[in-house]
Coordinates of C-alpha atoms and ligand atoms in Angstrom, one line a residue:
M22 CA -7.4 -40.0 68.4
S23 CA -10.4 -41.8 68.4
T24 CA -11.7 -42.5 71.9
D25 CA -15.6 -43.8 73.2
W26 CA -16.2 -40.0 75.6
D27 CA -14.8 -36.9 75.4
V28 CA -15.6 -36.1 79.0
V29 CA -15.1 -39.6 81.4
V30 CA -15.8 -37.8 85.0
V31 CA -15.0 -40.2 87.8
G32 CA -18.3 -39.3 90.8
A33 CA -21.1 -37.5 90.5
G34 CA -21.8 -35.3 93.1
I35 CA -22.1 -31.7 93.3
A36 CA -18.2 -31.0 91.7
G37 CA -18.4 -33.7 89.4
L38 CA -21.9 -32.7 87.7
T39 CA -21.3 -29.4 87.3
A40 CA -17.9 -30.2 85.6
A41 CA -20.3 -32.4 83.8
R42 CA -22.4 -30.8 82.4
V43 CA -20.0 -27.9 81.5
A44 CA -18.4 -29.5 79.6
A45 CA -21.1 -31.3 77.6
E46 CA -22.3 -27.5 77.4
H47 CA -19.7 -27.2 74.8
G48 CA -20.4 -29.8 72.9
L49 CA -18.5 -32.8 74.3
R50 CA -19.4 -36.1 74.8
V51 CA -20.0 -36.8 78.5
V52 CA -20.0 -39.6 80.7
A53 CA -20.6 -39.4 84.4
Y54 CA -20.6 -41.8 86.3
D55 CA -20.9 -42.8 89.6
R56 CA -20.5 -46.2 92.3
L57 CA -24.5 -45.0 93.8
T58 CA -27.2 -42.6 92.8
P59 CA -26.0 -39.8 91.9
G60 CA -25.6 -36.7 94.2
G61 CA -22.6 -37.5 96.0
Q62 CA -22.5 -36.3 99.3
L63 CA -25.4 -34.4 99.4
V64 CA -28.4 -37.2 99.6
N65 CA -27.4 -37.3 102.9
L66 CA -28.1 -33.6 103.3
T67 CA -31.4 -32.3 104.4
A68 CA -30.4 -28.6 105.7
L69 CA -27.8 -26.4 103.6
H70 CA -25.3 -24.4 105.0
E71 CA -23.8 -21.3 103.6
H72 CA -25.1 -22.4 99.6
P73 CA -28.4 -21.2 98.3
G74 CA -29.8 -24.2 97.3
G75 CA -32.4 -25.5 98.7
T76 CA -33.0 -29.4 100.6
G77 CA -30.0 -31.5 99.3
P78 CA -32.2 -33.8 97.4
E79 CA -33.7 -30.9 95.4
L80 CA -29.6 -29.7 94.8
V81 CA -29.3 -33.2 93.5
A82 CA -32.5 -32.9 91.3
A83 CA -32.1 -29.7 89.6
L84 CA -27.9 -30.5 89.2
T85 CA -29.1 -33.6 87.6
A86 CA -31.4 -32.0 85.0
A87 CA -29.6 -29.9 84.6
A88 CA -26.2 -32.5 83.4
E89 CA -28.6 -34.7 81.6
G90 CA -30.0 -32.0 79.7
A91 CA -27.0 -30.5 78.8
G92 CA -26.4 -33.9 76.9
V93 CA -24.2 -35.9 80.3
R94 CA -24.7 -39.6 80.3
L95 CA -25.2 -40.9 84.2
A96 CA -24.3 -44.5 84.6
Y97 CA -23.7 -46.7 87.1
A98 CA -20.6 -48.3 87.8
E99 CA -17.6 -48.5 89.8
V100 CA -14.4 -46.3 88.2
T101 CA -11.2 -48.7 89.7
R102 CA -8.7 -47.4 88.1
V103 CA -7.5 -44.7 85.9
H104 CA -4.3 -44.7 83.1
P105 CA -3.5 -41.3 82.6
G106 CA -2.1 -40.6 78.5
S107 CA -3.7 -40.6 75.0
P108 CA -6.2 -42.2 75.4
V109 CA -6.5 -41.9 78.8
R110 CA -8.1 -45.1 79.9
L111 CA -10.3 -46.4 82.8
E112 CA -11.3 -49.0 84.3
T113 CA -14.8 -50.2 85.7
S114 CA -17.2 -52.7 87.3
G115 CA -18.2 -51.9 83.6
G116 CA -16.1 -52.7 81.3
E117 CA -12.9 -50.2 80.2
V118 CA -13.5 -47.0 78.3
T119 CA -11.4 -44.4 76.7
A120 CA -11.8 -41.0 77.2
G121 CA -9.7 -37.6 75.5
A122 CA -9.9 -36.4 78.8
V123 CA -10.8 -37.3 83.0
V124 CA -12.5 -35.1 85.8
V125 CA -11.5 -37.2 89.4
A126 CA -14.7 -35.9 91.4
T127 CA -15.1 -39.2 93.8
G128 CA -15.2 -36.5 97.2
L129 CA -14.9 -38.4 99.8
G130 CA -14.5 -41.5 101.7
P131 CA -17.1 -41.5 104.8
G132 CA -15.8 -40.4 108.8
R133 CA -13.8 -43.1 110.3
L134 CA -12.2 -43.2 113.5
G135 CA -10.1 -46.0 112.7
L136 CA -11.2 -48.2 115.5
P137 CA -11.6 -52.5 116.3
G138 CA -14.7 -52.7 115.8
E139 CA -15.6 -49.9 113.8
E140 CA -17.0 -51.4 110.1
A141 CA -18.8 -54.0 111.9
L142 CA -21.4 -51.9 113.7
A143 CA -21.3 -49.2 111.1
R144 CA -25.3 -48.5 110.7
R145 CA -25.8 -49.9 114.4
G146 CA -25.6 -46.9 116.0
V147 CA -21.5 -46.4 114.2
S148 CA -23.7 -43.6 111.5
T149 CA -22.4 -40.9 109.7
C150 CA -25.6 -38.8 108.0
A151 CA -27.1 -36.8 110.6
G152 CA -30.4 -35.9 108.3
C153 CA -30.7 -39.5 107.2
D154 CA -30.8 -41.5 111.1
G155 CA -30.6 -38.9 113.1
P156 CA -34.7 -39.4 114.5
L157 CA -33.6 -42.9 115.3
F158 CA -32.3 -42.2 118.3
R159 CA -34.8 -40.2 119.2
G160 CA -34.6 -39.1 123.0
R161 CA -31.3 -41.8 123.5
A162 CA -28.2 -40.0 124.1
V163 CA -25.3 -39.7 121.2
A164 CA -21.8 -38.4 120.7
V165 CA -20.3 -37.2 117.4
V166 CA -16.3 -36.4 117.1
G167 CA -14.8 -34.2 114.9
D168 CA -14.0 -30.2 114.6
D169 CA -14.6 -28.7 111.9
E170 CA -17.8 -26.0 110.2
W171 CA -20.3 -29.0 108.9
T172 CA -19.3 -31.0 112.8
A173 CA -21.3 -28.6 114.6
E174 CA -24.3 -28.3 112.5
E175 CA -24.5 -31.7 112.2
A176 CA -24.4 -32.1 116.3
L177 CA -27.3 -28.8 116.4
E178 CA -29.3 -31.0 113.8
L179 CA -29.3 -34.1 116.6
A180 CA -29.9 -31.9 118.5
G181 CA -33.7 -32.1 117.6
W182 CA -33.9 -35.6 118.9
A183 CA -31.4 -37.2 120.8
S184 CA -31.4 -36.6 125.1
A185 CA -27.8 -35.7 124.9
V186 CA -25.4 -34.6 122.0
T187 CA -21.6 -34.8 123.7
V188 CA -19.0 -33.3 120.5
L189 CA -16.1 -35.1 121.0
V190 CA -13.2 -32.7 119.5
P191 CA -9.9 -34.3 118.6
G192 CA -8.1 -30.9 119.3
Q193 CA -10.2 -27.8 119.0
P194 CA -13.2 -26.9 117.3
R195 CA -12.4 -24.9 113.7
W196 CA -15.7 -23.9 113.8
S197 CA -16.9 -20.0 113.9
P198 CA -17.7 -18.0 116.8
D199 CA -21.1 -18.0 115.8
R200 CA -21.5 -22.0 115.5
A201 CA -19.6 -21.8 119.0
A202 CA -22.4 -19.8 120.3
R203 CA -25.3 -22.0 118.7
L204 CA -23.5 -24.9 120.3
A205 CA -23.1 -23.3 123.5
A206 CA -26.6 -22.3 123.9
A207 CA -28.1 -26.1 122.5
E208 CA -29.5 -27.6 124.8
R209 CA -28.2 -31.1 125.2
V210 CA -25.0 -30.7 123.7
E211 CA -21.9 -30.4 124.7
V212 CA -18.9 -29.9 123.1
V213 CA -15.2 -31.8 124.6
P214 CA -12.1 -30.7 123.1
D215 CA -9.1 -32.8 122.8
A216 CA -11.4 -35.9 123.2
T217 CA -10.1 -38.5 121.7
V218 CA -12.7 -41.8 121.3
T219 CA -9.5 -45.1 121.9
A220 CA -12.1 -47.4 121.5
L221 CA -16.5 -48.9 120.9
R222 CA -18.1 -51.0 122.8
G223 CA -21.3 -53.2 121.8
E224 CA -22.3 -56.1 120.6
G225 CA -24.2 -56.5 117.6
V226 CA -25.2 -52.7 117.8
L227 CA -23.2 -49.7 120.3
S228 CA -23.7 -49.6 123.5
G229 CA -20.8 -46.8 124.2
V230 CA -17.2 -45.6 124.0
V231 CA -14.5 -44.8 126.2
V232 CA -12.7 -41.4 125.7
R233 CA -9.6 -40.1 127.0
T234 CA -9.2 -36.0 128.0
A235 CA -6.5 -34.3 130.7
D236 CA -8.6 -36.2 133.0
G237 CA -7.6 -39.4 131.8
E238 CA -10.2 -42.5 130.2
R239 CA -13.5 -42.5 130.5
A240 CA -16.2 -44.4 129.6
L241 CA -19.5 -42.7 127.5
A242 CA -22.7 -44.6 127.6
V243 CA -24.1 -43.5 123.4
A244 CA -26.9 -44.9 121.6
G245 CA -25.4 -44.1 118.5
L246 CA -22.0 -42.6 116.8
F247 CA -21.4 -40.1 114.0
P248 CA -17.5 -39.9 113.1
F249 CA -16.9 -37.1 111.1
V250 CA -12.9 -37.5 111.0
G251 CA -10.6 -39.7 108.9
R252 CA -11.9 -39.4 105.6
R253 CA -9.6 -40.0 102.7
G254 CA -9.7 -38.9 99.7
P255 CA -8.9 -41.4 96.0
E256 CA -5.5 -42.0 96.4
G257 CA -4.1 -44.9 94.0
L258 CA -7.2 -44.7 92.4
V259 CA -5.2 -42.9 89.8
E260 CA -1.9 -44.2 88.4
G261 CA 1.6 -41.9 89.1
L262 CA -1.0 -39.8 90.1
A263 CA 0.0 -37.7 94.6
A264 CA -1.7 -37.4 96.5
D265 CA -1.7 -35.2 99.8
A266 CA -1.2 -37.2 103.9
Q267 CA -5.6 -36.9 104.1
G268 CA -4.9 -39.6 100.6
R269 CA -6.9 -36.7 98.3
L270 CA -5.5 -36.0 94.9
V271 CA -2.0 -32.8 93.7
P272 CA -3.7 -32.4 89.6
S273 CA -1.0 -32.9 86.9
G274 CA -0.6 -34.4 83.7
G275 CA -3.5 -33.4 82.5
V276 CA -5.5 -35.0 85.4
L277 CA -8.5 -32.9 86.2
V278 CA -9.4 -33.0 89.8
A279 CA -12.2 -30.8 91.5
G280 CA -14.0 -31.0 94.8
D281 CA -13.2 -32.2 97.7
A282 CA -11.0 -35.0 96.5
R283 CA -8.9 -32.3 95.4
A284 CA -6.1 -32.0 97.5
G285 CA -6.0 -28.3 99.0
A286 CA -9.9 -28.5 99.3
E287 CA -12.2 -26.6 101.3
Q288 CA -14.7 -29.1 101.3
S289 CA -18.3 -27.1 100.7
L290 CA -20.5 -27.1 98.4
T291 CA -20.0 -23.9 96.9
A292 CA -16.2 -24.5 96.2
A293 CA -16.7 -28.0 95.2
E294 CA -19.3 -26.1 92.6
A295 CA -16.5 -23.5 90.8
D296 CA -14.6 -26.0 90.9
G297 CA -16.1 -28.4 89.0
R298 CA -17.2 -25.4 86.5
A299 CA -13.5 -25.4 86.5
A300 CA -13.2 -28.9 85.9
G301 CA -15.5 -28.7 83.2
E302 CA -13.5 -25.5 81.0
A303 CA -10.2 -27.1 81.6
A304 CA -11.8 -30.5 80.3
L305 CA -12.4 -28.9 77.4
G306 CA -9.2 -27.0 77.0
A307 CA -7.3 -30.8 77.0
L308 CA -9.2 -31.1 74.6
A309 CA -8.4 -28.4 72.0
A310 CA -4.9 -29.1 73.1
S311 CA -4.4 -32.6 71.3
S312 CA -7.4 -32.1 68.7
G313 CA -4.5 -29.4 67.0
S314 CA -6.3 -26.3 64.5
L315 CA -8.3 -25.3 62.8
R316 CA -6.8 -24.5 58.9
I317 CA -8.7 -23.6 56.0
V318 CA -7.0 -24.9 52.8
D319 CA -6.8 -24.1 49.8
P320 CA -4.6 -26.4 47.8
T321 CA -4.3 -25.1 44.1
H322 CA -2.2 -22.5 46.5
G323 CA 0.0 -24.8 47.2
V324 CA 0.3 -26.1 51.0
L325 CA 2.0 -24.7 53.2
P326 CA 5.5 -26.3 53.7
E327 CA 5.8 -28.9 56.9
V328 CA 1.9 -29.8 56.3
D329 CA 3.2 -31.4 52.2
A330 CA 5.9 -32.7 53.3
A331 CA 4.9 -34.5 56.3
P332 CA 4.6 -38.3 55.7
V333 CA 1.4 -39.9 56.1
G334 CA 0.6 -42.7 56.1
A335 CA -2.3 -45.4 53.8
G336 CA -5.6 -44.4 55.2
S337 CA -4.0 -41.5 58.0
T338 CA -5.4 -38.5 58.5
A339 CA -3.6 -35.4 60.6
T340 CA -2.5 -35.1 63.5
W341 CA -2.4 -31.2 63.5
T342 CA -5.6 -30.7 61.7
D343 CA -8.9 -31.6 61.7
V344 CA -11.2 -29.9 59.9
A345 CA -9.9 -28.3 56.1
L346 CA -12.3 -26.0 55.2
F347 CA -11.6 -25.7 51.3
T348 CA -12.4 -22.7 48.8
N349 CA -11.7 -22.6 45.3
S350 CA -10.8 -18.9 46.6
K351 CA -12.8 -16.8 44.5
P352 CA -13.9 -14.2 47.3
N353 CA -17.4 -15.3 48.0
A354 CA -16.8 -18.2 48.9
T355 CA -13.3 -17.3 50.8
E356 CA -15.6 -15.3 52.8
L357 CA -18.0 -18.1 53.9
L358 CA -15.1 -20.2 54.9
R359 CA -13.9 -17.7 57.1
G360 CA -17.1 -16.8 58.9
L361 CA -17.5 -21.0 59.6
G362 CA -14.0 -21.5 60.5
E363 CA -14.1 -19.0 62.3
R364 CA -17.8 -20.4 64.1
L365 CA -15.9 -24.2 63.8
Q366 CA -12.9 -22.9 66.4
A367 CA -15.3 -20.7 68.8
H368 CA -17.3 -24.0 68.9
W369 CA -14.5 -25.8 69.0
G370 CA -12.3 -23.9 71.5
L371 CA -9.4 -24.1 69.4
P372 CA -6.5 -22.2 69.9
E373 CA -5.4 -22.0 66.2
L374 CA -7.3 -20.2 63.0
G375 CA -5.3 -20.4 59.5
F376 CA -6.8 -19.8 55.9
A377 CA -4.1 -20.3 53.6
A378 CA -5.7 -19.3 50.2
K379 CA -4.3 -17.4 46.9
E380 CA -7.3 -15.3 45.0
N381 CA -8.7 -15.4 42.2
A382 CA -8.3 -19.7 41.9
S383 CA -9.6 -22.9 40.0
V384 CA -8.4 -26.4 41.7
A385 CA -9.2 -29.2 39.3
A386 CA -11.0 -32.3 41.5
E387 CA -8.6 -34.3 40.6
K388 CA -7.1 -37.9 41.6
D389 CA -4.0 -36.1 44.0
T390 CA -6.0 -33.4 45.4
I391 CA -9.1 -35.6 46.5
D392 CA -6.5 -37.6 47.6
W393 CA -4.1 -35.5 50.4
L394 CA -7.5 -33.9 51.7
S395 CA -8.9 -37.6 52.2
Q396 CA -5.8 -38.6 53.5
R397 CA -5.0 -35.5 56.1
F398 CA -8.2 -34.3 57.3
K399 CA -10.8 -35.5 59.2
M400 CA -13.2 -33.4 57.1
V401 CA -13.8 -31.2 54.4
L402 CA -15.6 -28.6 54.1
V403 CA -16.4 -27.7 50.4
A404 CA -17.4 -23.7 49.0
V405 CA -17.0 -23.1 45.5
G406 CA -17.6 -19.4 44.5
D407 CA -18.2 -17.4 41.3
Ligands
FAD525 C1 -21.2 -34.6 107.5 C2 -21.2 -33.0 106.4 C3 -22.3 -32.1 105.9 C4 -21.6 -31.4 105.2 N1 -22.5 -29.6 105.1 C5 -22.8 -28.9 104.6 C6 -22.9 -27.2 104.3 O1 -23.9 -27.0 104.9 N2 -22.6 -26.6 103.3 C7 -21.2 -26.8 102.4 O2 -21.2 -25.7 102.2 N3 -20.7 -28.4 102.8 C8 -21.3 -28.8 103.7 N4 -20.1 -30.5 103.2 C9 -19.0 -30.6 102.2 C10 -20.3 -30.6 101.0 O3 -20.8 -31.8 101.3 C11 -18.3 -31.0 100.5 O4 -18.0 -30.6 100.1 C12 -19.2 -31.6 99.0 O5 -20.5 -32.2 99.0 C13 -18.1 -32.3 98.3 O6 -19.4 -32.4 96.8 P1 -17.8 -33.5 95.7 O7 -18.5 -33.4 94.7 O8 -16.7 -32.9 96.0 O9 -17.9 -34.8 96.2 P2 -19.6 -36.2 96.7 O10 -19.9 -35.5 97.0 O11 -18.4 -36.2 98.2 O12 -19.6 -36.5 95.2 C14 -18.8 -37.9 95.0 C15 -19.4 -38.8 94.7 O13 -18.1 -39.6 93.5 C16 -19.0 -41.0 93.7 N5 -18.0 -41.8 93.6 C17 -16.3 -41.7 94.8 N6 -15.6 -42.3 94.5 C18 -16.0 -42.5 93.3 C19 -15.8 -44.1 91.7 N7 -14.3 -45.0 92.2 N8 -16.5 -44.5 90.7 C20 -17.3 -43.7 90.7 N9 -18.0 -43.3 91.8 C21 -17.1 -42.4 92.6 C22 -19.1 -40.9 94.9 O14 -20.5 -41.8 95.1 C23 -20.6 -39.3 95.0 O15 -21.4 -39.4 94.5 C24 -20.2 -31.2 103.9 C25 -20.0 -32.1 104.5 C26 -20.3 -33.5 105.6 C27 -19.4 -34.6 105.6

């Protein structure tokens, strides 16, 4: 099967860059597409919590250098549709490409409340990046919407600039007792559980929100709003692939999904990195399974019946064997090829190494033998001993 790439990775966040690097380190031809700059969510993170990676930009630099060092091609394009199969076909903003395997690592979309006027107010008061936009709200009041560990950290970060940070929790907080204690101790931070934002206020720029709690509705004057809820996965990107309620993909049928985009993902840097590593290894396995086995063949011995009997079309090559190691069966040549075969099998992660040879035979370089070899194998390595 001839494809543009062995592996296409969709999304170059921590999961995608890790998957791409691991696959490339195994000698595969890998491209990682991103519709923005590489790094994904990490680009927005000044401080990393529960990960030893330094700052977000430092970790992006390290991940990118490691991927490119392993031979990954980083490409700037949006993947708009993935058609699974053999080969996988991908529609991108730069044209169509084919691959032996695909890893979907798109992460989640930005936080959204789903309220009228929200898109128009994005970057006009509505933001999802405390590290980037926090300084714009120095001395002004902001609200944060969310219930998880990272919402708590973003609120604490914003408290370094804002005059007041109201954390609106849709239900009850899910963050750890340690984070709850830090929020409680923080000056200028108030946590409001069971709060729903019902409307946004502002002409051109945000001026406030309407919040409903058990006590009723009230207006809250804020210059900034940071929604960390309503983030959705890439539902619909891959033809035929099911998604969960959050639009995150359920891997099946050989389509690999890594990081936040995967149904059930933990949504942390460590988990996304581990996911990426596993997907890179799995891509290798998927390609090996489709590329067949490696077999050492000595035509003087007579080949295995199933090989000999299989029809060969003009100009075709066998599908179950990519490489023939062809020896005249002299012991030294046989040993050389057996060693070479084992190395190739390990390098390509092939499931099977076959060996068929007869002791002390020799073969004439006749037309039939040459035809047979050239039609059945993509590569023939020859060693002749005496
Ligand atoms: C506010 C916030 C703070 C966080 N803080 C922490 C923290 O301190 N510690 C921690 O462990 N975790 C933290 N997390 C979680 C962590 O950032 C994520 O779990 C992790 O970054 C997910 O990585 P990913 O590679 O799966 O996805 P992402 O980082 O989202 O990367 C996905 C990439 O895919 C690209 N992409 C998407 N669709 C396409 C497409 N169709 N074609 C091409 N490219 C596409 C995007 O541009 C993006 O670059 C935080 C999350 C948030 C929201």
